[in-house]
Structures are given as C-alpha cells and as structure tokens.
C-alpha cells in the first residue's frame, strides 16, 4: 500500500477526487437514517425499523466537509426516510452554508417517499434545499397503498408533491421503480401524471437490492418496453443528455409538454460515467451500490483522525471504486445491506 503513505501527505484540501478508472467523483449521497415509515413490498421484508445507528449532525457535517474539500459539489440526503431524521432542517441549513472548491453553494437535493413533505417542503426550502425527488410507485391510490403497506399514503404523498412544487423545490422528479406483475400497469398513467402535475417522472429498473428474494431478470421492466408502451399512447422524442454523468435517458412528449426519464442500471448500465460515492447512516463509505466491502470513515473520525488523515482515507478508498456492477452475471453476489440500509 505504498500509494496510501504517499497520499497522506499529498492529498490536501483542493485535491480533486478521481478514481483509478479516471472518473471524477463529485456527487455524494448521504443516508441520515435507515429507518423508514413505509414498508414497500419490493424493498422491505415487512418491517420498517433500522439496522444501523445514526451519527450526529456535527459528525455528518464534518464528514461531508471532507468530501467537499476534495471536490464534491452535489450532496443528496437520503435514507431510509430522511424526513424522519430529527434535526434535518438544521442539517440542511449547515450544508447550505458550505462552499464548493470554486466558492459556490452545494447543489443540495433530497430523496423522500413524500409522506411528510406537505409539512416540511416550505421549511426545507427556507433552510436552503434546492430540490426533492419523490418516490412514487403508482398513480392510483389502491395500487400505491398495496405497495407501501400504509393506508392513506397516496393522499399524503400527492399532497406533499403539490406543496413541494409550490414551495419551489424544483425541478421536482418522481422516481418509480417498475416491477412486472406489481405496477407495470401504471406506465401510461405515469406519463399522463407527468404532464398534468408538471413533474419529471423517471422510471427505474428494479435492482437486486431488496431485503427479501424477489429479484429476477424477468421482473425487471426494461427501458425499451417502457418507451415503446408510452410511445403508443403519447409520442416521445429522446432528449439530449445534459451532462456525461447523467443516469437517466430523457424523453420529451412530441407536443413539447412534459418530460419522462428512464434509469436503466440493469439493461443499460451507466457505470462508466458514475460520479458517485455513498455515505451510510453509520458513516461507512460505499463506492458502489453493489460493493461487497464498506469503508469505516466514521470509525476513523471516532478514533481521533485529523481532517488530513480523513481526506487521505477517502482518497485511498475511492481508488478502489469498482469499475462496474455485475448484475445478472454468473457469480453475482448481492451486497450485505439492502437499498434502504445503504441509502438509495
Ligand atoms: N425513503 C426515501 C424514498 O422513498 O425515496 C429514500 C430511500 S429509498 C430506499 C430510495 C429509492 O430507492 C426509492 O425510490 C425506492 O423506490 C428505490 N429502491 C428501493 N429498492 C430498490 C431496488 N431494489 N431497485 C431499485 N430501486 C429501489
């Protein structure tokens, strides 16, 4: 590990985080809790409790600050359900005060199931959050609540989405994970929903990251099928990617009203353009959703590491970022943590 000894003196505030495959890492996802108030059937095994501890706001802020000093410009808070986290508004306020290496505010986003958004959208905006992504897996109340296993959830989330739009947490994206036989009947309804509500709906292929054992190649609804089906009722045209790291393929409706996106990590993986790392609620770095190992950044903080030592550890960890995932290949191993405990 000669390179590690070298990096402790060489990795300084201002070194741009780049992995050994030449990918620039500027996007950090931070899970602030692995608790959730939903028990989505494709994610949880029926429980909604936590498996891992949470850090204090001060600890998250110090760790995020280390990444920002290495060139991270975008931070997305997630979970579990981040709106359950006590002190979230204060955390957002402090993050909004941070500056990137170029002196700009961070791009600050949050992914939520939207259940508590009606109450929190305006305070989050006031605290400095730029935008939210809301997860919705159906546009009819019955299917929605069969998936979340929480009565009244559809009304709560729809209200949250509308309040967030009014509060200016935009562009507001809706993420929908499609599973054949569960909610693939919702595709056309979601296309209409995007146009009527003024939101960008993004369909996401289901990945083997559930607590149970549901995933199979057959349950994944691939990009091509989604585009073909929407195109039959509402003609689409593909839009140009805004940047090389964009995960979603974007489509506009032919009449110019509305947009949808498709995130296809299974059928059309985008690992080559990945610019992300993740920090779990208990302060472990994950360099890929499918990593088999985690890196205990928080353990080093607790042991008294200096910012220089933490920076060197982050740098060294990112050097080992996986070239790509191996979903569907022989020998593929599911990671030990499921999506809700990693931070989606
Ligand atoms: N509670 C928040 C929410 O609902 O958005 C944040 C955490 S949740 C784990 C983040 C996203 O991961 C949700 O959109 C959820 O649908 C998605 N997700 C969960 N399991 C998944 C899987 N196996 N494959 C793809 N997406 C998944």
mmCIF file of C-alpha atoms and ligand atoms in Angstrom:
data_model
loop_
_atom_site.group_PDB
_atom_site.id
_atom_site.type_symbol
_atom_site.label_atom_id
_atom_site.label_comp_id
_atom_site.label_asym_id
_atom_site.label_seq_id
_atom_site.Cartn_x
_atom_site.Cartn_y
_atom_site.Cartn_z
ATOM 1 C CA UNK A 1 0.000 0.000 0.000
ATOM 2 C CA UNK A 2 2.808 2.396 -0.846
ATOM 3 C CA UNK A 3 0.369 4.732 -2.571
ATOM 4 C CA UNK A 4 -1.504 5.268 0.738
ATOM 5 C CA UNK A 5 1.558 6.532 2.609
ATOM 6 C CA UNK A 6 2.198 8.849 -0.294
ATOM 7 C CA UNK A 7 -1.340 10.177 -0.371
ATOM 8 C CA UNK A 8 -1.434 11.113 3.328
ATOM 9 C CA UNK A 9 0.999 13.899 2.592
ATOM 10 C CA UNK A 10 -0.194 14.524 -0.946
ATOM 11 C CA UNK A 11 -3.958 14.627 -0.581
ATOM 12 C CA UNK A 12 -4.710 18.135 0.511
ATOM 13 C CA UNK A 13 -7.695 20.440 0.641
ATOM 14 C CA UNK A 14 -8.385 21.082 -3.029
ATOM 15 C CA UNK A 15 -7.236 17.752 -4.479
ATOM 16 C CA UNK A 16 -9.983 16.635 -6.888
ATOM 17 C CA UNK A 17 -11.322 13.195 -6.089
ATOM 18 C CA UNK A 18 -10.681 10.934 -9.071
ATOM 19 C CA UNK A 19 -10.832 7.138 -9.052
ATOM 20 C CA UNK A 20 -8.425 4.673 -10.614
ATOM 21 C CA UNK A 21 -10.650 4.432 -13.718
ATOM 22 C CA UNK A 22 -10.356 8.173 -14.355
ATOM 23 C CA UNK A 23 -13.856 9.016 -13.149
ATOM 24 C CA UNK A 24 -14.201 12.317 -11.304
ATOM 25 C CA UNK A 25 -16.239 11.875 -8.117
ATOM 26 C CA UNK A 26 -18.319 14.944 -7.352
ATOM 27 C CA UNK A 27 -21.611 13.506 -6.175
ATOM 28 C CA UNK A 28 -22.131 12.326 -2.578
ATOM 29 C CA UNK A 29 -25.245 10.566 -1.278
ATOM 30 C CA UNK A 30 -25.630 10.698 2.461
ATOM 31 C CA UNK A 31 -28.071 8.499 4.332
ATOM 32 C CA UNK A 32 -29.182 10.250 7.512
ATOM 33 C CA UNK A 33 -31.222 7.341 8.871
ATOM 34 C CA UNK A 34 -32.075 3.826 7.762
ATOM 35 C CA UNK A 35 -35.492 3.977 9.437
ATOM 36 C CA UNK A 36 -38.481 4.270 7.136
ATOM 37 C CA UNK A 37 -42.197 4.862 7.629
ATOM 38 C CA UNK A 38 -43.088 2.748 4.581
ATOM 39 C CA UNK A 39 -42.694 -0.978 4.068
ATOM 40 C CA UNK A 40 -42.668 -1.130 0.278
ATOM 41 C CA UNK A 41 -43.186 -4.712 -0.773
ATOM 42 C CA UNK A 42 -40.217 -4.798 -3.139
ATOM 43 C CA UNK A 43 -37.848 -3.227 -0.585
ATOM 44 C CA UNK A 44 -38.698 -4.344 2.962
ATOM 45 C CA UNK A 45 -39.470 -7.731 4.413
ATOM 46 C CA UNK A 46 -42.411 -6.293 6.375
ATOM 47 C CA UNK A 47 -40.523 -4.301 8.999
ATOM 48 C CA UNK A 48 -39.691 -0.606 8.892
ATOM 49 C CA UNK A 49 -37.126 -0.389 11.684
ATOM 50 C CA UNK A 50 -33.445 0.405 11.492
ATOM 51 C CA UNK A 51 -30.473 -1.967 11.400
ATOM 52 C CA UNK A 52 -27.727 0.634 11.801
ATOM 53 C CA UNK A 53 -27.015 3.642 14.031
ATOM 54 C CA UNK A 54 -27.145 7.287 13.002
ATOM 55 C CA UNK A 55 -24.463 9.923 13.530
ATOM 56 C CA UNK A 56 -24.970 13.385 14.992
ATOM 57 C CA UNK A 57 -25.454 16.336 12.636
ATOM 58 C CA UNK A 58 -21.988 17.599 13.583
ATOM 59 C CA UNK A 59 -20.452 14.271 12.547
ATOM 60 C CA UNK A 60 -22.281 14.192 9.213
ATOM 61 C CA UNK A 61 -21.207 17.770 8.588
ATOM 62 C CA UNK A 62 -17.551 17.054 9.315
ATOM 63 C CA UNK A 63 -17.572 14.019 7.008
ATOM 64 C CA UNK A 64 -19.411 15.852 4.227
ATOM 65 C CA UNK A 65 -16.923 18.710 4.621
ATOM 66 C CA UNK A 66 -14.079 16.267 3.924
ATOM 67 C CA UNK A 67 -15.699 15.228 0.635
ATOM 68 C CA UNK A 68 -16.424 18.845 -0.299
ATOM 69 C CA UNK A 69 -12.764 19.739 0.310
ATOM 70 C CA UNK A 70 -11.965 17.034 -2.276
ATOM 71 C CA UNK A 71 -14.226 18.451 -4.978
ATOM 72 C CA UNK A 72 -17.717 17.157 -4.216
ATOM 73 C CA UNK A 73 -20.250 19.698 -5.488
ATOM 74 C CA UNK A 74 -23.537 17.842 -5.099
ATOM 75 C CA UNK A 75 -24.969 16.322 -1.930
ATOM 76 C CA UNK A 76 -28.162 14.301 -1.853
ATOM 77 C CA UNK A 77 -29.690 13.404 1.508
ATOM 78 C CA UNK A 78 -31.456 10.101 1.588
ATOM 79 C CA UNK A 79 -32.241 7.123 3.810
ATOM 80 C CA UNK A 80 -34.241 5.176 4.999
ATOM 81 C CA UNK A 81 -36.656 8.050 5.043
ATOM 82 C CA UNK A 82 -34.702 11.280 5.559
ATOM 83 C CA UNK A 83 -37.760 13.280 6.661
ATOM 84 C CA UNK A 84 -37.872 11.111 9.810
ATOM 85 C CA UNK A 85 -34.484 12.403 10.883
ATOM 86 C CA UNK A 86 -34.528 14.734 13.886
ATOM 87 C CA UNK A 87 -32.588 17.944 13.243
ATOM 88 C CA UNK A 88 -32.919 17.617 9.460
ATOM 89 C CA UNK A 89 -33.698 21.310 8.931
ATOM 90 C CA UNK A 90 -30.610 22.345 10.901
ATOM 91 C CA UNK A 91 -28.505 19.883 8.918
ATOM 92 C CA UNK A 92 -29.793 21.311 5.622
ATOM 93 C CA UNK A 93 -29.117 24.841 6.868
ATOM 94 C CA UNK A 94 -25.500 23.978 7.674
ATOM 95 C CA UNK A 95 -24.991 22.178 4.363
ATOM 96 C CA UNK A 96 -26.420 25.170 2.514
ATOM 97 C CA UNK A 97 -23.748 27.336 4.151
ATOM 98 C CA UNK A 98 -20.898 25.136 2.830
ATOM 99 C CA UNK A 99 -18.987 26.210 -0.275
ATOM 100 C CA UNK A 100 -17.505 24.074 -3.016
ATOM 101 C CA UNK A 101 -13.874 24.395 -4.068
ATOM 102 C CA UNK A 102 -14.981 27.041 -6.582
ATOM 103 C CA UNK A 103 -16.751 29.001 -3.846
ATOM 104 C CA UNK A 104 -20.286 28.145 -4.909
ATOM 105 C CA UNK A 105 -23.080 26.714 -2.742
ATOM 106 C CA UNK A 106 -23.520 22.948 -2.945
ATOM 107 C CA UNK A 107 -26.207 21.516 -5.171
ATOM 108 C CA UNK A 108 -28.450 20.234 -2.378
ATOM 109 C CA UNK A 109 -31.115 17.616 -3.054
ATOM 110 C CA UNK A 110 -33.125 15.100 -1.055
ATOM 111 C CA UNK A 111 -34.845 11.841 -1.929
ATOM 112 C CA UNK A 112 -38.011 11.095 0.028
ATOM 113 C CA UNK A 113 -41.138 8.977 -0.031
ATOM 114 C CA UNK A 114 -43.006 12.278 0.392
ATOM 115 C CA UNK A 115 -45.213 11.179 3.273
ATOM 116 C CA UNK A 116 -44.184 14.122 5.500
ATOM 117 C CA UNK A 117 -43.423 16.557 2.705
ATOM 118 C CA UNK A 118 -46.627 18.583 2.935
ATOM 119 C CA UNK A 119 -45.479 19.858 6.323
ATOM 120 C CA UNK A 120 -41.747 20.035 5.581
ATOM 121 C CA UNK A 121 -41.465 21.325 1.998
ATOM 122 C CA UNK A 122 -41.547 25.059 2.811
ATOM 123 C CA UNK A 123 -39.207 24.803 5.845
ATOM 124 C CA UNK A 124 -36.769 22.700 3.806
ATOM 125 C CA UNK A 125 -36.759 25.264 1.019
ATOM 126 C CA UNK A 126 -36.225 28.041 3.558
ATOM 127 C CA UNK A 127 -33.335 26.064 5.073
ATOM 128 C CA UNK A 128 -31.614 26.034 1.671
ATOM 129 C CA UNK A 129 -32.612 22.769 -0.001
ATOM 130 C CA UNK A 130 -32.689 23.143 -3.782
ATOM 131 C CA UNK A 131 -34.901 20.264 -4.878
ATOM 132 C CA UNK A 132 -36.525 16.980 -3.988
ATOM 133 C CA UNK A 133 -37.041 13.661 -5.691
ATOM 134 C CA UNK A 134 -40.166 11.875 -4.515
ATOM 135 C CA UNK A 135 -40.581 8.124 -4.858
ATOM 136 C CA UNK A 136 -43.998 7.033 -6.120
ATOM 137 C CA UNK A 137 -44.640 3.599 -7.496
ATOM 138 C CA UNK A 138 -48.255 4.033 -8.627
ATOM 139 C CA UNK A 139 -50.663 6.784 -9.631
ATOM 140 C CA UNK A 140 -53.768 5.109 -8.238
ATOM 141 C CA UNK A 141 -54.343 5.018 -4.504
ATOM 142 C CA UNK A 142 -55.145 1.320 -4.283
ATOM 143 C CA UNK A 143 -52.016 0.061 -6.046
ATOM 144 C CA UNK A 144 -49.909 2.670 -4.255
ATOM 145 C CA UNK A 145 -51.049 1.569 -0.805
ATOM 146 C CA UNK A 146 -50.736 -2.100 -1.662
ATOM 147 C CA UNK A 147 -47.065 -1.366 -2.359
ATOM 148 C CA UNK A 148 -46.292 0.941 0.610
ATOM 149 C CA UNK A 149 -48.466 -1.070 3.043
ATOM 150 C CA UNK A 150 -49.531 2.245 4.649
ATOM 151 C CA UNK A 151 -53.201 3.328 4.467
ATOM 152 C CA UNK A 152 -53.665 6.943 3.367
ATOM 153 C CA UNK A 153 -50.168 7.115 1.878
ATOM 154 C CA UNK A 154 -51.259 8.068 -1.648
ATOM 155 C CA UNK A 155 -53.166 11.164 -0.494
ATOM 156 C CA UNK A 156 -50.294 12.209 1.779
ATOM 157 C CA UNK A 157 -47.673 11.883 -0.966
ATOM 158 C CA UNK A 158 -49.735 13.608 -3.635
ATOM 159 C CA UNK A 159 -50.301 16.486 -1.215
ATOM 160 C CA UNK A 160 -46.583 16.553 -0.448
ATOM 161 C CA UNK A 161 -45.662 16.687 -4.139
ATOM 162 C CA UNK A 162 -48.026 19.584 -4.798
ATOM 163 C CA UNK A 163 -46.805 21.531 -1.763
ATOM 164 C CA UNK A 164 -43.164 20.944 -2.746
ATOM 165 C CA UNK A 165 -43.891 22.295 -6.230
ATOM 166 C CA UNK A 166 -45.456 25.404 -4.735
ATOM 167 C CA UNK A 167 -42.514 25.797 -2.348
ATOM 168 C CA UNK A 168 -40.152 25.847 -5.360
ATOM 169 C CA UNK A 169 -38.287 22.589 -4.676
ATOM 170 C CA UNK A 170 -37.918 22.189 -8.411
ATOM 171 C CA UNK A 171 -37.395 20.631 -10.884
ATOM 172 C CA UNK A 172 -39.327 18.007 -8.932
ATOM 173 C CA UNK A 173 -38.619 14.469 -10.034
ATOM 174 C CA UNK A 174 -40.778 11.463 -9.292
ATOM 175 C CA UNK A 175 -38.953 8.129 -9.194
ATOM 176 C CA UNK A 176 -40.959 5.000 -9.933
ATOM 177 C CA UNK A 177 -39.481 1.524 -9.637
ATOM 178 C CA UNK A 178 -41.266 -0.784 -12.042
ATOM 179 C CA UNK A 179 -41.821 -4.453 -11.300
ATOM 180 C CA UNK A 180 -43.570 -6.753 -13.695
ATOM 181 C CA UNK A 181 -46.808 -8.000 -12.240
ATOM 182 C CA UNK A 182 -46.834 -5.380 -9.461
ATOM 183 C CA UNK A 183 -47.101 -1.958 -11.065
ATOM 184 C CA UNK A 184 -46.194 -2.241 -14.737
ATOM 185 C CA UNK A 185 -49.829 -1.356 -15.483
ATOM 186 C CA UNK A 186 -49.037 2.180 -14.271
ATOM 187 C CA UNK A 187 -46.662 3.193 -17.064
ATOM 188 C CA UNK A 188 -49.131 5.091 -19.262
ATOM 189 C CA UNK A 189 -50.815 6.637 -16.191
ATOM 190 C CA UNK A 190 -47.463 7.977 -15.032
ATOM 191 C CA UNK A 191 -46.857 9.563 -18.448
ATOM 192 C CA UNK A 192 -50.138 11.467 -18.093
ATOM 193 C CA UNK A 193 -49.321 12.289 -14.448
ATOM 194 C CA UNK A 194 -46.001 13.903 -15.503
ATOM 195 C CA UNK A 195 -47.835 16.197 -17.911
ATOM 196 C CA UNK A 196 -50.731 17.044 -15.603
ATOM 197 C CA UNK A 197 -48.700 17.702 -12.444
ATOM 198 C CA UNK A 198 -45.687 19.404 -14.062
ATOM 199 C CA UNK A 199 -43.166 16.883 -12.733
ATOM 200 C CA UNK A 200 -40.449 14.783 -14.380
ATOM 201 C CA UNK A 201 -41.318 11.106 -13.907
ATOM 202 C CA UNK A 202 -38.374 8.722 -14.023
ATOM 203 C CA UNK A 203 -38.838 5.006 -14.268
ATOM 204 C CA UNK A 204 -36.138 2.950 -12.595
ATOM 205 C CA UNK A 205 -35.308 -0.645 -13.341
ATOM 206 C CA UNK A 206 -35.568 -2.851 -10.273
ATOM 207 C CA UNK A 207 -32.160 -3.919 -8.915
ATOM 208 C CA UNK A 208 -31.279 -6.881 -6.689
ATOM 209 C CA UNK A 209 -31.100 -4.776 -3.512
ATOM 210 C CA UNK A 210 -34.218 -5.870 -1.662
ATOM 211 C CA UNK A 211 -34.344 -7.374 1.825
ATOM 212 C CA UNK A 212 -36.125 -10.466 0.552
ATOM 213 C CA UNK A 213 -35.559 -12.520 -2.583
ATOM 214 C CA UNK A 214 -37.792 -11.039 -5.233
ATOM 215 C CA UNK A 215 -35.379 -10.006 -7.954
ATOM 216 C CA UNK A 216 -35.114 -11.982 -11.160
ATOM 217 C CA UNK A 217 -34.265 -10.783 -14.667
ATOM 218 C CA UNK A 218 -37.904 -11.403 -15.638
ATOM 219 C CA UNK A 219 -39.331 -8.988 -13.042
ATOM 220 C CA UNK A 220 -37.290 -6.068 -14.458
ATOM 221 C CA UNK A 221 -39.256 -3.919 -16.920
ATOM 222 C CA UNK A 222 -36.579 -2.784 -19.384
ATOM 223 C CA UNK A 223 -36.154 0.681 -20.871
ATOM 224 C CA UNK A 224 -37.195 -0.312 -24.373
ATOM 225 C CA UNK A 225 -40.527 -1.715 -23.246
ATOM 226 C CA UNK A 226 -41.335 1.469 -21.287
ATOM 227 C CA UNK A 227 -40.506 3.749 -24.217
ATOM 228 C CA UNK A 228 -42.486 1.595 -26.665
ATOM 229 C CA UNK A 229 -45.550 1.483 -24.431
ATOM 230 C CA UNK A 230 -45.664 5.215 -23.733
ATOM 231 C CA UNK A 231 -44.891 5.987 -27.354
ATOM 232 C CA UNK A 232 -48.013 4.094 -28.426
ATOM 233 C CA UNK A 233 -50.296 6.467 -26.499
ATOM 234 C CA UNK A 234 -48.217 9.657 -26.358
ATOM 235 C CA UNK A 235 -45.459 10.024 -28.973
ATOM 236 C CA UNK A 236 -41.992 10.642 -27.473
ATOM 237 C CA UNK A 237 -38.700 12.042 -28.697
ATOM 238 C CA UNK A 238 -35.372 11.395 -26.992
ATOM 239 C CA UNK A 239 -33.730 14.487 -25.483
ATOM 240 C CA UNK A 240 -30.000 15.112 -25.347
ATOM 241 C CA UNK A 241 -28.159 14.305 -22.104
ATOM 242 C CA UNK A 242 -27.307 17.440 -20.135
ATOM 243 C CA UNK A 243 -24.029 16.025 -18.879
ATOM 244 C CA UNK A 244 -21.930 12.914 -19.328
ATOM 245 C CA UNK A 245 -22.726 11.565 -15.842
ATOM 246 C CA UNK A 246 -26.499 11.757 -16.318
ATOM 247 C CA UNK A 247 -28.062 8.479 -15.216
ATOM 248 C CA UNK A 248 -31.442 8.942 -16.886
ATOM 249 C CA UNK A 249 -32.207 8.743 -20.596
ATOM 250 C CA UNK A 250 -34.584 11.674 -21.110
ATOM 251 C CA UNK A 251 -37.624 11.807 -23.363
ATOM 252 C CA UNK A 252 -39.964 14.694 -24.147
ATOM 253 C CA UNK A 253 -43.507 14.327 -25.417
ATOM 254 C CA UNK A 254 -43.838 15.212 -29.087
ATOM 255 C CA UNK A 255 -46.149 18.181 -28.338
ATOM 256 C CA UNK A 256 -43.464 19.714 -26.091
ATOM 257 C CA UNK A 257 -45.447 19.312 -22.857
ATOM 258 C CA UNK A 258 -43.726 17.270 -20.151
ATOM 259 C CA UNK A 259 -40.740 15.006 -19.751
ATOM 260 C CA UNK A 260 -40.011 11.498 -18.568
ATOM 261 C CA UNK A 261 -36.745 9.747 -17.865
ATOM 262 C CA UNK A 262 -35.648 6.160 -17.669
ATOM 263 C CA UNK A 263 -32.867 4.968 -15.396
ATOM 264 C CA UNK A 264 -31.743 1.593 -16.662
ATOM 265 C CA UNK A 265 -28.934 0.309 -14.436
ATOM 266 C CA UNK A 266 -29.768 -3.280 -15.374
ATOM 267 C CA UNK A 267 -30.426 -3.268 -19.127
ATOM 268 C CA UNK A 268 -28.142 -0.317 -19.999
ATOM 269 C CA UNK A 269 -25.683 0.176 -17.162
ATOM 270 C CA UNK A 270 -24.012 3.578 -16.875
ATOM 271 C CA UNK A 271 -21.132 2.654 -14.541
ATOM 272 C CA UNK A 272 -18.542 4.148 -16.903
ATOM 273 C CA UNK A 273 -19.946 7.605 -16.177
ATOM 274 C CA UNK A 274 -20.525 7.089 -12.450
ATOM 275 C CA UNK A 275 -19.538 10.130 -10.393
ATOM 276 C CA UNK A 276 -20.920 8.947 -7.037
ATOM 277 C CA UNK A 277 -19.987 7.651 -3.681
ATOM 278 C CA UNK A 278 -22.252 6.965 -0.743
ATOM 279 C CA UNK A 279 -22.035 7.514 2.976
ATOM 280 C CA UNK A 280 -24.287 5.236 5.033
ATOM 281 C CA UNK A 281 -26.180 6.484 8.106
ATOM 282 C CA UNK A 282 -23.459 4.950 10.308
ATOM 283 C CA UNK A 283 -20.653 6.664 8.422
ATOM 284 C CA UNK A 284 -19.351 3.927 6.100
ATOM 285 C CA UNK A 285 -18.249 4.796 2.581
ATOM 286 C CA UNK A 286 -19.707 2.650 -0.206
ATOM 287 C CA UNK A 287 -18.058 3.177 -3.552
ATOM 288 C CA UNK A 288 -20.815 1.299 -5.430
ATOM 289 C CA UNK A 289 -24.381 0.213 -4.604
ATOM 290 C CA UNK A 290 -23.122 -3.331 -5.134
ATOM 291 C CA UNK A 291 -19.876 -3.068 -3.147
ATOM 292 C CA UNK A 292 -19.021 -6.163 -1.146
ATOM 293 C CA UNK A 293 -16.989 -4.130 1.319
ATOM 294 C CA UNK A 294 -17.576 -0.903 3.211
ATOM 295 C CA UNK A 295 -15.039 1.569 4.482
ATOM 296 C CA UNK A 296 -15.375 2.843 8.017
ATOM 297 C CA UNK A 297 -14.775 6.575 7.700
ATOM 298 C CA UNK A 298 -16.677 7.290 10.920
ATOM 299 C CA UNK A 299 -14.532 4.763 12.807
ATOM 300 C CA UNK A 300 -11.503 6.874 11.891
ATOM 301 C CA UNK A 301 -13.230 10.077 12.960
ATOM 302 C CA UNK A 302 -14.076 8.492 16.327
ATOM 303 C CA UNK A 303 -10.522 7.319 16.745
ATOM 304 C CA UNK A 304 -9.404 10.949 16.518
ATOM 305 C CA UNK A 305 -8.201 11.185 12.901
ATOM 306 C CA UNK A 306 -7.331 14.664 11.654
ATOM 307 C CA UNK A 307 -9.005 16.147 8.571
ATOM 308 C CA UNK A 308 -5.809 15.388 6.612
ATOM 309 C CA UNK A 309 -5.994 11.744 7.636
ATOM 310 C CA UNK A 310 -9.707 11.545 6.793
ATOM 311 C CA UNK A 311 -9.047 13.107 3.375
ATOM 312 C CA UNK A 312 -6.291 10.600 2.673
ATOM 313 C CA UNK A 313 -8.581 7.750 3.724
ATOM 314 C CA UNK A 314 -11.364 8.968 1.410
ATOM 315 C CA UNK A 315 -8.880 9.292 -1.440
ATOM 316 C CA UNK A 316 -7.451 5.829 -0.885
ATOM 317 C CA UNK A 317 -10.964 4.336 -0.630
ATOM 318 C CA UNK A 318 -12.116 5.942 -3.855
ATOM 319 C CA UNK A 319 -9.111 4.418 -5.666
ATOM 320 C CA UNK A 320 -10.787 1.055 -5.113
ATOM 321 C CA UNK A 321 -14.119 2.104 -6.647
ATOM 322 C CA UNK A 322 -15.445 -0.786 -8.690
ATOM 323 C CA UNK A 323 -15.281 -0.447 -12.483
ATOM 324 C CA UNK A 324 -18.882 -1.664 -12.806
ATOM 325 C CA UNK A 325 -21.557 -3.816 -11.262
ATOM 326 C CA UNK A 326 -22.195 -7.413 -12.286
ATOM 327 C CA UNK A 327 -25.987 -7.705 -12.001
ATOM 328 C CA UNK A 328 -27.299 -10.754 -13.815
ATOM 329 C CA UNK A 329 -23.850 -12.280 -14.391
ATOM 330 C CA UNK A 330 -22.881 -15.713 -13.065
ATOM 331 C CA UNK A 331 -21.372 -15.372 -9.594
ATOM 332 C CA UNK A 332 -23.131 -12.046 -8.872
ATOM 333 C CA UNK A 333 -23.413 -11.513 -5.111
ATOM 334 C CA UNK A 334 -25.994 -9.274 -3.515
ATOM 335 C CA UNK A 335 -24.417 -6.784 -1.108
ATOM 336 C CA UNK A 336 -24.946 -7.447 2.601
ATOM 337 C CA UNK A 337 -27.015 -4.252 3.005
ATOM 338 C CA UNK A 338 -30.257 -3.728 1.140
ATOM 339 C CA UNK A 339 -31.168 -0.417 -0.543
ATOM 340 C CA UNK A 340 -32.958 1.056 2.461
ATOM 341 C CA UNK A 341 -29.919 0.489 4.697
ATOM 342 C CA UNK A 342 -27.421 1.762 2.114
ATOM 343 C CA UNK A 343 -29.262 4.942 1.133
ATOM 344 C CA UNK A 344 -30.970 4.921 -2.254
HETATM 345 N N1 LIG B 1 -37.306 6.794 1.624
HETATM 346 C C1 LIG B 1 -36.781 7.548 0.535
HETATM 347 C C2 LIG B 1 -37.606 7.294 -0.704
HETATM 348 O O1 LIG B 1 -38.603 6.572 -0.646
HETATM 349 O O2 LIG B 1 -37.262 7.849 -1.738
HETATM 350 C C3 LIG B 1 -35.299 7.301 0.233
HETATM 351 C C4 LIG B 1 -34.778 5.914 0.324
HETATM 352 S S1 LIG B 1 -35.437 4.780 -0.867
HETATM 353 C C5 LIG B 1 -34.503 3.336 -0.496
HETATM 354 C C6 LIG B 1 -34.738 5.422 -2.352
HETATM 355 C C7 LIG B 1 -35.248 4.875 -3.642
HETATM 356 O O3 LIG B 1 -34.758 3.568 -3.817
HETATM 357 C C8 LIG B 1 -36.760 4.794 -3.768
HETATM 358 O O4 LIG B 1 -37.140 5.452 -4.952
HETATM 359 C C9 LIG B 1 -37.022 3.325 -3.900
HETATM 360 O O5 LIG B 1 -38.122 3.079 -4.725
HETATM 361 C C10 LIG B 1 -35.738 2.853 -4.524
HETATM 362 N N2 LIG B 1 -35.475 1.427 -4.390
HETATM 363 C C11 LIG B 1 -35.611 0.654 -3.303
HETATM 364 N N3 LIG B 1 -35.261 -0.623 -3.584
HETATM 365 C C12 LIG B 1 -34.882 -0.640 -4.879
HETATM 366 C C13 LIG B 1 -34.421 -1.658 -5.759
HETATM 367 N N4 LIG B 1 -34.251 -2.898 -5.339
HETATM 368 N N5 LIG B 1 -34.130 -1.318 -7.039
HETATM 369 C C14 LIG B 1 -34.284 -0.046 -7.461
HETATM 370 N N6 LIG B 1 -34.703 0.958 -6.682
HETATM 371 C C15 LIG B 1 -35.013 0.666 -5.407
#
